Amino acid sequence: SFDSLVSMADKVSTYKKTVKETAAKRGMVANFMPKPVAQDNGSGMHVSQSLWGKKKNDEVNLFYDPADEYAELSQTAFYYIGGLIEHAEALCAITNPTTNSYRRLVPGYEAPINVAWSKMNRSVSIRIPAHFRKMEKRKRIEYRTPDPSSNIYLVEAALLLAGLDGINKKSSVPEPVDEDIYKLSEQKKTEYGIKKLPTSLQDAIESLESDMEFLKPAFTSDFLEMYCDIKKDEHVQVASIPSPREFYMYGNV
């Protein structure tokens, strides 16, 4: 069930720790790597979000508007989505913070690689569970990019700041994409204005370095600079070590 930001992050952390300890008691290892098994779907950590406020002393869902025929979304929700789309590449540095994260974000699997939104479409990065109609409490957006290697506290804060930035700037949101993006041609994707997510941790960090002002209300400059340095070093460590796959592919060169 939904909860406030910090409380939900606490629950996620407790869940992961409980799963690991329960597995260990049975002589097994619980792994939260984004892509632990090759040629299979990875492990995502989809984050559902909604904003709530007061109206005549009643709590109301600021994302809900029954007058919207497409997905019952309010203008506030559209601005919020616009902020997430605008900062999607930079967010990857936080929502997908390991080199293994980008083994998951590849074509051919269920993980999103395209920056787009829609209702009931699992090929987009932002999905609206629109089957919950006339249900204000359940109206939300689902951000499908994050994976469980990330720090849930940082993820929730970064997503909130991106969305609030969209609200403050009244960011425009592109038209929803109700087609299977994986089957669209590159020309069609361009017509829809669909961007691609970073394909490596280094690309994500470079995106964050060029787009981090929206995080400044909660993230200090020192923290962000240190974070980028650590993650760039991680990328270099993995990139500089030959993998078994490379020996298989190039061992007879």
Tab-separated table of C-alpha atoms in Angstrom, residues 51-62:
chain	number	residue	atom	x	y	z
A	51	LEU	CA	1.143	13.744	-4.767
A	52	TRP	CA	-1.371	14.577	-2.071
A	53	GLY	CA	-2.650	17.869	-0.694
A	54	LYS	CA	-5.417	19.416	1.370
A	55	LYS	CA	-8.747	20.663	0.060
A	56	LYS	CA	-11.326	21.816	2.594
A	57	ASN	CA	-9.508	19.799	5.283
A	58	ASP	CA	-9.714	16.625	3.181
A	59	GLU	CA	-6.689	14.863	1.683
A	60	VAL	CA	-6.918	14.806	-2.100
A	61	ASN	CA	-4.813	13.133	-4.770
A	62	LEU	CA	-3.298	15.966	-6.807
